[in-house]
PDB file of C-alpha atoms in Angstrom:
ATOM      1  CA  UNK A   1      -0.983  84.838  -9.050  1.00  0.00           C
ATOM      2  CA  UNK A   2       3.004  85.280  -7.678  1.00  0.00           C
ATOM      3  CA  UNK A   3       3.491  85.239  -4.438  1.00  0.00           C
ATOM      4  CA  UNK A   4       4.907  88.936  -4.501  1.00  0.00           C
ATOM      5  CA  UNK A   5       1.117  89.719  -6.020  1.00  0.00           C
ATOM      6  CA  UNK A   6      -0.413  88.007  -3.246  1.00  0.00           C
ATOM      7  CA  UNK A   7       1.231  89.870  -0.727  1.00  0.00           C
ATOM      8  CA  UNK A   8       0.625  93.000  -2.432  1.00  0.00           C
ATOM      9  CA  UNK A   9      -3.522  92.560  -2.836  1.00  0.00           C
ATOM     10  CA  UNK A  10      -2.899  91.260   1.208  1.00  0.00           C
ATOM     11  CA  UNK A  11      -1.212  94.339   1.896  1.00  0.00           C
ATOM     12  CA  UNK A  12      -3.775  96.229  -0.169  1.00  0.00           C
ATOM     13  CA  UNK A  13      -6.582  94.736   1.258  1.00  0.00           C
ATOM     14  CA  UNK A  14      -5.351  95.061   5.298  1.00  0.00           C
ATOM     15  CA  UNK A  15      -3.168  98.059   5.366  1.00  0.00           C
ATOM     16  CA  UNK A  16      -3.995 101.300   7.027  1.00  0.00           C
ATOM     17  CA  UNK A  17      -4.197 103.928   4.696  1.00  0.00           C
ATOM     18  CA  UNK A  18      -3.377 107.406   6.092  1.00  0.00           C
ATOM     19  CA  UNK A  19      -5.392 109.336   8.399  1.00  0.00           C
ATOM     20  CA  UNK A  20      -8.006 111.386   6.233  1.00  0.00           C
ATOM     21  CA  UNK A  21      -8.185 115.341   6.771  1.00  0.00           C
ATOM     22  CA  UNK A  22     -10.177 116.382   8.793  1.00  0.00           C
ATOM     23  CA  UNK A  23     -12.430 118.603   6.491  1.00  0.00           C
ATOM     24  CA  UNK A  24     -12.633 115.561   4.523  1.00  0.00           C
ATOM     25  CA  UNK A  25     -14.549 113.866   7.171  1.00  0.00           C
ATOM     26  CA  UNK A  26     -16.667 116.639   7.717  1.00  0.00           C
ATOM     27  CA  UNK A  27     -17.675 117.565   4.628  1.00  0.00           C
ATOM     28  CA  UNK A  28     -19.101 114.138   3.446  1.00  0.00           C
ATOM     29  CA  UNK A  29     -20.503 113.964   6.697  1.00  0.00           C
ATOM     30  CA  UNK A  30     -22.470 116.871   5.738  1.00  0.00           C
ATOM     31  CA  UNK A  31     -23.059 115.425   2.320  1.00  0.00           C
ATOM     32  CA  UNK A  32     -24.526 112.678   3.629  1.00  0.00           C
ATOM     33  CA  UNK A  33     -26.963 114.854   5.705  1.00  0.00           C
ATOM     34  CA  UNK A  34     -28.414 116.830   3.004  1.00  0.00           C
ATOM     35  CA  UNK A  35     -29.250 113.653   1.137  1.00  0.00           C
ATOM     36  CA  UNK A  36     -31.102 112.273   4.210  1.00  0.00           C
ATOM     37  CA  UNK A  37     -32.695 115.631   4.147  1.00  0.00           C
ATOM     38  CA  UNK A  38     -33.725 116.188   1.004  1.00  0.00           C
ATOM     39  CA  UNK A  39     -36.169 114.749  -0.751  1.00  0.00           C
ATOM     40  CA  UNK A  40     -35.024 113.461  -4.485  1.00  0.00           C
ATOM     41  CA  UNK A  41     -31.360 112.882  -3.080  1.00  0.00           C
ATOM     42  CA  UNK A  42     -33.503 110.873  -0.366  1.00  0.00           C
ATOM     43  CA  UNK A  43     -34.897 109.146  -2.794  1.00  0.00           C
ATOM     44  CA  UNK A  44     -32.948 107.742  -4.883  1.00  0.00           C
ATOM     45  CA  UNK A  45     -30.228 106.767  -1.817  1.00  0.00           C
ATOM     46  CA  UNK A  46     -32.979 105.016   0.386  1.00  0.00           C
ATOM     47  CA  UNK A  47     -32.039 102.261  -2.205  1.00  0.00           C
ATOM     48  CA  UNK A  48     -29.094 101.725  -0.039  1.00  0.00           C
ATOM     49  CA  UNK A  49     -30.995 101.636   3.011  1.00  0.00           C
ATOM     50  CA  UNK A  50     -33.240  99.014   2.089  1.00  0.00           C
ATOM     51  CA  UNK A  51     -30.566  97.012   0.668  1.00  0.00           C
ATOM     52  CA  UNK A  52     -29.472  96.929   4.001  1.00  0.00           C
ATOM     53  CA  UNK A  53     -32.902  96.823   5.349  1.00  0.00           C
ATOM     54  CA  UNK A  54     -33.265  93.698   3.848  1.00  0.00           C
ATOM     55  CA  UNK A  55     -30.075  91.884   4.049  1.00  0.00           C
ATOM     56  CA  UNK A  56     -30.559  92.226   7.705  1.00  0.00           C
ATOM     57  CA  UNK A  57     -33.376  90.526   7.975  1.00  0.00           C
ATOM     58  CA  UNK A  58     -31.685  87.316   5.137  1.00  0.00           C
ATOM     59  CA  UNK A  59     -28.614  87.291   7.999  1.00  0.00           C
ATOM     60  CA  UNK A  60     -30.847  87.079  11.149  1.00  0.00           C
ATOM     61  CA  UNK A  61     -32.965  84.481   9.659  1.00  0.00           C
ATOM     62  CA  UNK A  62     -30.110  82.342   8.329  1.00  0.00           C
ATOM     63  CA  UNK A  63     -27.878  82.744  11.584  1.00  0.00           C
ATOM     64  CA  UNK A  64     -31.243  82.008  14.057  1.00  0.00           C
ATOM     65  CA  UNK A  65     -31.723  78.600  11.516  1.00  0.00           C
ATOM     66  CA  UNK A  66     -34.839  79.868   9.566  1.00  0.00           C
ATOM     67  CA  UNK A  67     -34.614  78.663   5.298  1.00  0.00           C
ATOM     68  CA  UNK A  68     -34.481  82.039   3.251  1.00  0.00           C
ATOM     69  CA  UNK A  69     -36.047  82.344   0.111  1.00  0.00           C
ATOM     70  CA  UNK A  70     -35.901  85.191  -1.747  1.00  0.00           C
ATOM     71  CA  UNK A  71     -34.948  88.928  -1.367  1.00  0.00           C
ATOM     72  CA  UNK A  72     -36.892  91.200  -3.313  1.00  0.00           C
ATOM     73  CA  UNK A  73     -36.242  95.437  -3.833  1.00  0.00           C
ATOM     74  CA  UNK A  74     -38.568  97.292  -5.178  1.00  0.00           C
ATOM     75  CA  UNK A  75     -38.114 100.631  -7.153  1.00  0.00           C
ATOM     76  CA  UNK A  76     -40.516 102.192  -4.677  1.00  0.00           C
ATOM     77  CA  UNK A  77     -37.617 101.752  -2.277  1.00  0.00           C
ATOM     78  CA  UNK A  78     -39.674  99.020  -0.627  1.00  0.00           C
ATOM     79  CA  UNK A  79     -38.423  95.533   0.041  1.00  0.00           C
ATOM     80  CA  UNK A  80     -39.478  92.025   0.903  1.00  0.00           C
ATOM     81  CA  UNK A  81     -37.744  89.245   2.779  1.00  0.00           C
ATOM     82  CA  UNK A  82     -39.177  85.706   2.725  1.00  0.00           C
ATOM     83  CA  UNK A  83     -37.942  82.978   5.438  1.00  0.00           C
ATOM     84  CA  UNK A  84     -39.583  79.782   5.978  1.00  0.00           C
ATOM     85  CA  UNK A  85     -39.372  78.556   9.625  1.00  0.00           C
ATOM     86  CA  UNK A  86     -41.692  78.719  12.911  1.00  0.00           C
ATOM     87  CA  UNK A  87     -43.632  81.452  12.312  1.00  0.00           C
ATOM     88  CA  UNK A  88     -43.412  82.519  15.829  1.00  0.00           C
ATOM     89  CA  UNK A  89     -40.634  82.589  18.354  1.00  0.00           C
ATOM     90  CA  UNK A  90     -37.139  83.957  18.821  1.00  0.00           C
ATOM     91  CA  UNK A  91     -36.258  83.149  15.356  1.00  0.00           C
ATOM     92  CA  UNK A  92     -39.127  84.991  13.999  1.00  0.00           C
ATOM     93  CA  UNK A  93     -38.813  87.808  16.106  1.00  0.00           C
ATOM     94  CA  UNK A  94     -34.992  88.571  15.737  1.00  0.00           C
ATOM     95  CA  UNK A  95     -35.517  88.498  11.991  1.00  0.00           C
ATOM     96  CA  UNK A  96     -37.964  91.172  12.415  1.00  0.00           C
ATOM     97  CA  UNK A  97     -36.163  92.773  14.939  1.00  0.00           C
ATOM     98  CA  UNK A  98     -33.517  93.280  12.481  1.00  0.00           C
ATOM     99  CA  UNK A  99     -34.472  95.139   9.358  1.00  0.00           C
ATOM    100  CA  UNK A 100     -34.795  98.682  11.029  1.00  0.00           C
ATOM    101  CA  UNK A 101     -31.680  98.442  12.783  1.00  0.00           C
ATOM    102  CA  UNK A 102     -29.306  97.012  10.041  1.00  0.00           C
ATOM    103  CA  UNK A 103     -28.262 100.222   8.056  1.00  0.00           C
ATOM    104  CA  UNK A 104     -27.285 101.800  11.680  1.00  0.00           C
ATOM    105  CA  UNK A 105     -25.713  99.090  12.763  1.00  0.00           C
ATOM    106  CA  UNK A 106     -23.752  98.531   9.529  1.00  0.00           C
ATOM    107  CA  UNK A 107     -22.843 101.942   9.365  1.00  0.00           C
ATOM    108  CA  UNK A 108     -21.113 101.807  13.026  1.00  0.00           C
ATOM    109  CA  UNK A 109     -19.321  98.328  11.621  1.00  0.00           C
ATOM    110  CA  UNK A 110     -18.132 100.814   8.939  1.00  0.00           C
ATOM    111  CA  UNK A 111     -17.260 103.594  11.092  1.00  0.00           C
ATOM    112  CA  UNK A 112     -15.195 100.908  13.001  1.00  0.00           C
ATOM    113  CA  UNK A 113     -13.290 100.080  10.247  1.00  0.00           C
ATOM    114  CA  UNK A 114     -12.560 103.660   9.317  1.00  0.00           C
ATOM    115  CA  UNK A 115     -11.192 104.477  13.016  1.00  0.00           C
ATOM    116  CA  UNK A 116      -8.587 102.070  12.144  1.00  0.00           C
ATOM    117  CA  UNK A 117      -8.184 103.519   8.227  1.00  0.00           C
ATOM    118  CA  UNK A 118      -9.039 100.210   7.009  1.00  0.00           C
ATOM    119  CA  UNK A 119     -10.737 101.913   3.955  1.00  0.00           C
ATOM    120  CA  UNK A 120     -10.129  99.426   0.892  1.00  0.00           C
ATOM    121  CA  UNK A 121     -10.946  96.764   3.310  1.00  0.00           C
ATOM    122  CA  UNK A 122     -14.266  98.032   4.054  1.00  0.00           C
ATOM    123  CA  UNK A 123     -15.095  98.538   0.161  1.00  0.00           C
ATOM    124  CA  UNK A 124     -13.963  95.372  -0.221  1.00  0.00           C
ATOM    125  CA  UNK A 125     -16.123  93.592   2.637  1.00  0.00           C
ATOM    126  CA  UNK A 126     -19.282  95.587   1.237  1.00  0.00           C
ATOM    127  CA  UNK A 127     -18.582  94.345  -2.359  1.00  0.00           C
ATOM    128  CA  UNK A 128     -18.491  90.948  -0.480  1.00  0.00           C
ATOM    129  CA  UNK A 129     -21.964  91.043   1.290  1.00  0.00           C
ATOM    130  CA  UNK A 130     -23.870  92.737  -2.030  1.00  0.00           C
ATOM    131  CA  UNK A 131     -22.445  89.668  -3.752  1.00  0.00           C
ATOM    132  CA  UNK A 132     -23.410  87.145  -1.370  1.00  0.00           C
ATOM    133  CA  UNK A 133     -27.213  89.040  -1.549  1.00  0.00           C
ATOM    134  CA  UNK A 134     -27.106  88.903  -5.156  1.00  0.00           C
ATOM    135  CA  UNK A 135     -27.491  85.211  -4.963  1.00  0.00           C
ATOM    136  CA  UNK A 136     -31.020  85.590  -3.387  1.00  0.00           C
ATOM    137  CA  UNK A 137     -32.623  88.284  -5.220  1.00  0.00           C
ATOM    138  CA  UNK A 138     -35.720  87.660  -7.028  1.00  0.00           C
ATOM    139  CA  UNK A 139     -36.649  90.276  -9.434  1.00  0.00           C
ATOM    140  CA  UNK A 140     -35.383  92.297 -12.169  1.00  0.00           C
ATOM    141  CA  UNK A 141     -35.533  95.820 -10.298  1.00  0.00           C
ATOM    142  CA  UNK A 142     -33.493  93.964  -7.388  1.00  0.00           C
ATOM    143  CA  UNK A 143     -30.776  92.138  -9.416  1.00  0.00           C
ATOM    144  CA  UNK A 144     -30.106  95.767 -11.435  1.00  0.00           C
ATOM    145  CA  UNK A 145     -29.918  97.721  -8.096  1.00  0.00           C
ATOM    146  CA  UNK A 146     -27.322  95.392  -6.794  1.00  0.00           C
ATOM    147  CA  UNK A 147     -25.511  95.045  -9.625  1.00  0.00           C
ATOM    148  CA  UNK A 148     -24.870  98.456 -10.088  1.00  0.00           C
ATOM    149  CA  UNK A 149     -24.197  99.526  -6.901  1.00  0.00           C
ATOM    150  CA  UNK A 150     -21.713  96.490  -6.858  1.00  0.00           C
ATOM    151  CA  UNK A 151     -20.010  97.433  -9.380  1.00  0.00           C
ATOM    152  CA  UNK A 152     -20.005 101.382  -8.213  1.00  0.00           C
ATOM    153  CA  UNK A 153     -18.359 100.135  -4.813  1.00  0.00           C
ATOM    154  CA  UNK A 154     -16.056  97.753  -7.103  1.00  0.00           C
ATOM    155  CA  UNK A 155     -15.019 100.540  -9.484  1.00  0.00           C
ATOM    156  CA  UNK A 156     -13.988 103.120  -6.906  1.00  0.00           C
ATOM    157  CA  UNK A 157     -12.160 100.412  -4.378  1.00  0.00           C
ATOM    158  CA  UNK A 158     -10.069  99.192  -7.582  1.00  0.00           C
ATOM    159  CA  UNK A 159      -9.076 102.310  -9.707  1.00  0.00           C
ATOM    160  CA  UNK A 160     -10.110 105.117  -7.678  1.00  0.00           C
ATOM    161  CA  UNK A 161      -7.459 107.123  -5.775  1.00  0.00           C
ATOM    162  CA  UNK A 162      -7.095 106.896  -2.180  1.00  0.00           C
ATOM    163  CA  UNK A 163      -8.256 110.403  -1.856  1.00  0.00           C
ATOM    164  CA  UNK A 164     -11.697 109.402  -3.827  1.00  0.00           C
ATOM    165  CA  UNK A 165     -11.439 106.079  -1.615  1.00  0.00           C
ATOM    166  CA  UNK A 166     -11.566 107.853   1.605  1.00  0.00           C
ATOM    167  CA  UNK A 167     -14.539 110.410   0.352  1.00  0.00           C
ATOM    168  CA  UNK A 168     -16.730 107.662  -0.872  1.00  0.00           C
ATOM    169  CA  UNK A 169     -15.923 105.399   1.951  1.00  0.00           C
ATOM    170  CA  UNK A 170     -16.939 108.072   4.686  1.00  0.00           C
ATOM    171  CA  UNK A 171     -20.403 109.428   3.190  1.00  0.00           C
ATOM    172  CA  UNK A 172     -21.094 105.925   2.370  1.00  0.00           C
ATOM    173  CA  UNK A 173     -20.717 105.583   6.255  1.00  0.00           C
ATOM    174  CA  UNK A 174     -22.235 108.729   7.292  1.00  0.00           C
ATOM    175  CA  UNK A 175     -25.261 108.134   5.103  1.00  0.00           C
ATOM    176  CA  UNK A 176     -26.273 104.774   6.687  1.00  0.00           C
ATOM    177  CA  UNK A 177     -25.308 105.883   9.964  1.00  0.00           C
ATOM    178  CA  UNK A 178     -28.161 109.173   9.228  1.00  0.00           C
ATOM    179  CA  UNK A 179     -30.018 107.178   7.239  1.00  0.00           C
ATOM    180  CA  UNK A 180     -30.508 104.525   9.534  1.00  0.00           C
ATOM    181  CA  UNK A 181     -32.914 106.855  11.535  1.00  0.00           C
ATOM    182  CA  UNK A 182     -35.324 108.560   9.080  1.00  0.00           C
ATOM    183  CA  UNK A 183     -37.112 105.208   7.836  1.00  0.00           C
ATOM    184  CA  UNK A 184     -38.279 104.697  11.488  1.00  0.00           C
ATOM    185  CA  UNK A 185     -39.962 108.170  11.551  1.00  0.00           C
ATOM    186  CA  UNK A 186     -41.303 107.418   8.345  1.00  0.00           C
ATOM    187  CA  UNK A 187     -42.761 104.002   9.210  1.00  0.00           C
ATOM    188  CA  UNK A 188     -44.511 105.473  12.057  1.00  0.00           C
ATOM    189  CA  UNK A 189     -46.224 108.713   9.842  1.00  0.00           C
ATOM    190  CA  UNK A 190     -47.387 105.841   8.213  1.00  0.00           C
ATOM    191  CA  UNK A 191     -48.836 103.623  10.451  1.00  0.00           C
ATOM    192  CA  UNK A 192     -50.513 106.932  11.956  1.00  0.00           C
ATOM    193  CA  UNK A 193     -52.492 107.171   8.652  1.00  0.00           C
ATOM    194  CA  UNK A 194     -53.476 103.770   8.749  1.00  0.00           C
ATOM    195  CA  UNK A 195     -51.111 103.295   5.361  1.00  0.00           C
ATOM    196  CA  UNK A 196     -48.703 100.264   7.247  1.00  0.00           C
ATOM    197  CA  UNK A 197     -50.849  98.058   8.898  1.00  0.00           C
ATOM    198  CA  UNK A 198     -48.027  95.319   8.517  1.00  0.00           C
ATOM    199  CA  UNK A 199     -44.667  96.930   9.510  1.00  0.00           C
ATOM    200  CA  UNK A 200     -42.342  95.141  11.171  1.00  0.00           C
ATOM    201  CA  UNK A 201     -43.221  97.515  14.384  1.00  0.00           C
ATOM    202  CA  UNK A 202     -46.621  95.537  14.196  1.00  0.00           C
ATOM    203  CA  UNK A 203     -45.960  92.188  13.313  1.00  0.00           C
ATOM    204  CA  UNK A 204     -43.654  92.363  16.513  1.00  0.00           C
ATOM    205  CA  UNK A 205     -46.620  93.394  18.095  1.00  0.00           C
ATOM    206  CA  UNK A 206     -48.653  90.253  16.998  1.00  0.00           C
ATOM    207  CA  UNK A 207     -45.849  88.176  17.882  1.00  0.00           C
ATOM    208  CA  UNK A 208     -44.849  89.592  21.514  1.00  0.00           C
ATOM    209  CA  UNK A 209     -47.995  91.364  22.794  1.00  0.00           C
ATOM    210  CA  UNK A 210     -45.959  94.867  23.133  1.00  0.00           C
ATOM    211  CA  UNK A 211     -47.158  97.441  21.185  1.00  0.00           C
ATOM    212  CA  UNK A 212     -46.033  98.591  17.965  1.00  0.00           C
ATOM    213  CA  UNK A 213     -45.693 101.907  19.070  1.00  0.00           C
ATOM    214  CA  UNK A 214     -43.107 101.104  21.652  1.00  0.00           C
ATOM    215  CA  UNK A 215     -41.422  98.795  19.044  1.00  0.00           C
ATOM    216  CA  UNK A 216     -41.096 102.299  16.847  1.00  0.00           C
ATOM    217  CA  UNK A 217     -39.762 103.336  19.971  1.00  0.00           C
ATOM    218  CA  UNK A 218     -36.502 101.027  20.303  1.00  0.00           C
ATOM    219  CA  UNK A 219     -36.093 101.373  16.690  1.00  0.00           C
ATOM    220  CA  UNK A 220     -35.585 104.888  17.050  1.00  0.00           C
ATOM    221  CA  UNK A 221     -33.431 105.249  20.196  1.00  0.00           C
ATOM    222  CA  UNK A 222     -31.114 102.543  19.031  1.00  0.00           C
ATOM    223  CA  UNK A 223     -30.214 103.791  15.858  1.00  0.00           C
ATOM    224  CA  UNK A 224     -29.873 107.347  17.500  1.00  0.00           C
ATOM    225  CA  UNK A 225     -27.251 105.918  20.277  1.00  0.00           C
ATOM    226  CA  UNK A 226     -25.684 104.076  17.625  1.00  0.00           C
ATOM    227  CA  UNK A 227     -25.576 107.117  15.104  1.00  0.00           C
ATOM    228  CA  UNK A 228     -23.829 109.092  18.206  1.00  0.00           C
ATOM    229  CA  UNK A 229     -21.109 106.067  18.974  1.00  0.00           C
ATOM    230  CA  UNK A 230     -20.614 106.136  15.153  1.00  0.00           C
ATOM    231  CA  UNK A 231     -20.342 109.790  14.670  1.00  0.00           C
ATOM    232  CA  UNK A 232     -17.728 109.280  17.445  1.00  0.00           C
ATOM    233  CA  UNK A 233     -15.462 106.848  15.952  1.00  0.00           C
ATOM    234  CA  UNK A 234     -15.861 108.763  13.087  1.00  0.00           C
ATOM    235  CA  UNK A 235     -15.096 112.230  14.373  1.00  0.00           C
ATOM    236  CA  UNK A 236     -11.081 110.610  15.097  1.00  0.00           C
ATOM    237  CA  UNK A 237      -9.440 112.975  12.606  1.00  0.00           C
ATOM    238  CA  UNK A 238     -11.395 116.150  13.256  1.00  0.00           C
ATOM    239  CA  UNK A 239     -10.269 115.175  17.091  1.00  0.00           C
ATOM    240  CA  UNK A 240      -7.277 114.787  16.704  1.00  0.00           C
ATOM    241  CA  UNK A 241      -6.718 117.737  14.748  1.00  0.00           C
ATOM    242  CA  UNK A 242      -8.358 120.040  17.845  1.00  0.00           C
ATOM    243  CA  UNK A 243      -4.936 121.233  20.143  1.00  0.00           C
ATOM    244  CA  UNK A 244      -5.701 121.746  23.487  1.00  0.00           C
ATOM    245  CA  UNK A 245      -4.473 124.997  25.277  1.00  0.00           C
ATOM    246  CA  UNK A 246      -2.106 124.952  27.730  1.00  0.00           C
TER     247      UNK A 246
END
């Protein structure tokens, strides 16, 4: 590649696009909400929640020194993370720590990146991170859901208009910024019915003595706080587009 092509994908890659309108960010904001809320929309994007889901748990375990060994999705929407390591400790229990909070705390990474209108780059970093899961995956259902929503991501951040950029971008956000807080609801309804007796909310238990229920708990109020900072960052537009009398 030329040097003049190098510093065009560079600018490409780390310029600001413009500001998006404001209805723009609204609108796939409420997008994103009816998915969360519905239930075959739901279903089908909880995908992307688990993918998350689960690469948070691969990145804590790597980064606190634990040996992954496989990622696996399910078409159930279910997933499963295998380290080898102590089984108990810090390690252990930041890897577990992890899963329920990932999506929200991805999603306010994203919105970050959006209050600057650093949209290609986040497509691109997100193409980035699917790839670097792909290499662990473990079963047909979770190499084909990866691939594909790789290559989704890919498609739009290469050939799609900025316009199309900027919508898929921001309910991409929005959605794992909501989504982020219904799987903790629905971990607990099913721990309730005695359907979960190995959630991460109880294994946590096991490991630290505090009660799953209060682990549900954290889960829930820390993806709420971060859903609000999020929703902040990226509620810049509709902001800035208020005038203030006087």
């Amino acid at each position: 590649m030329s040097i003049d092509g190098l510093s065009e994908l560079w600018g490409r890659l780390f310029g600001a696009q413009p500001d998006p309108p404001a209805l723009l960010v609204l609108v796939t904001g409420l997008v994103a909400l009816g998915v969360v809320l519905t239930r075959v929309p739901w279903r089908i994007g909880r995908n992307a929640i688990t993918i998350a889901h689960e690469g948070g748990h691969a990145l804590v375990a790597l980064l606190t020194g634990r040996r992954l060994q496989g990622i696996r999705l399910h078409s159930d929407t279910s997933g499963l993370t295998v380290s080898a390591g102590k089984p108990t400790g810090p390690g252990m229990v930041l890897t577990l720590l992890a899963g329920y909070l990932a999506p929200s705390l991805i999603g306010l990474a994203g919105a970050w990146l959006l209050g600057g209108n650093r949209i290609t780059l986040l497509l691109w970093v997100a193409v980035a991170l699917l790839l670097a899961m792909l290499v662990m995956i473990r079963n047909v259902y979770g190499i084909v859901s990866i691939v594909v929503t790789t290559a989704v991501v890919l498609g739009v951040s290469w050939k799609a208009s900025p316009q199309v950029q900027a919508a898929f971008a921001y309910t991409g956000v929005w959605f794992l910024l909501l989504g982020g807080v219904r799987p903790v609801g629905e971990m607990q309804t099913q721990r309730r019915r005695g359907q979960l007796s190995q959630s991460d909310a109880d294994q946590l238990a096991w490991l630290t003595g505090v009660p799953g229920l209060v682990w549900v708990g954290f889960f829930g109020v820390v993806n709420l706080i971060v859903l609000l900072a999020g929703a902040a960052l990226l509620a810049g537009p509709i902001l800035n587009g208020v005038s203030l009398p006087g």
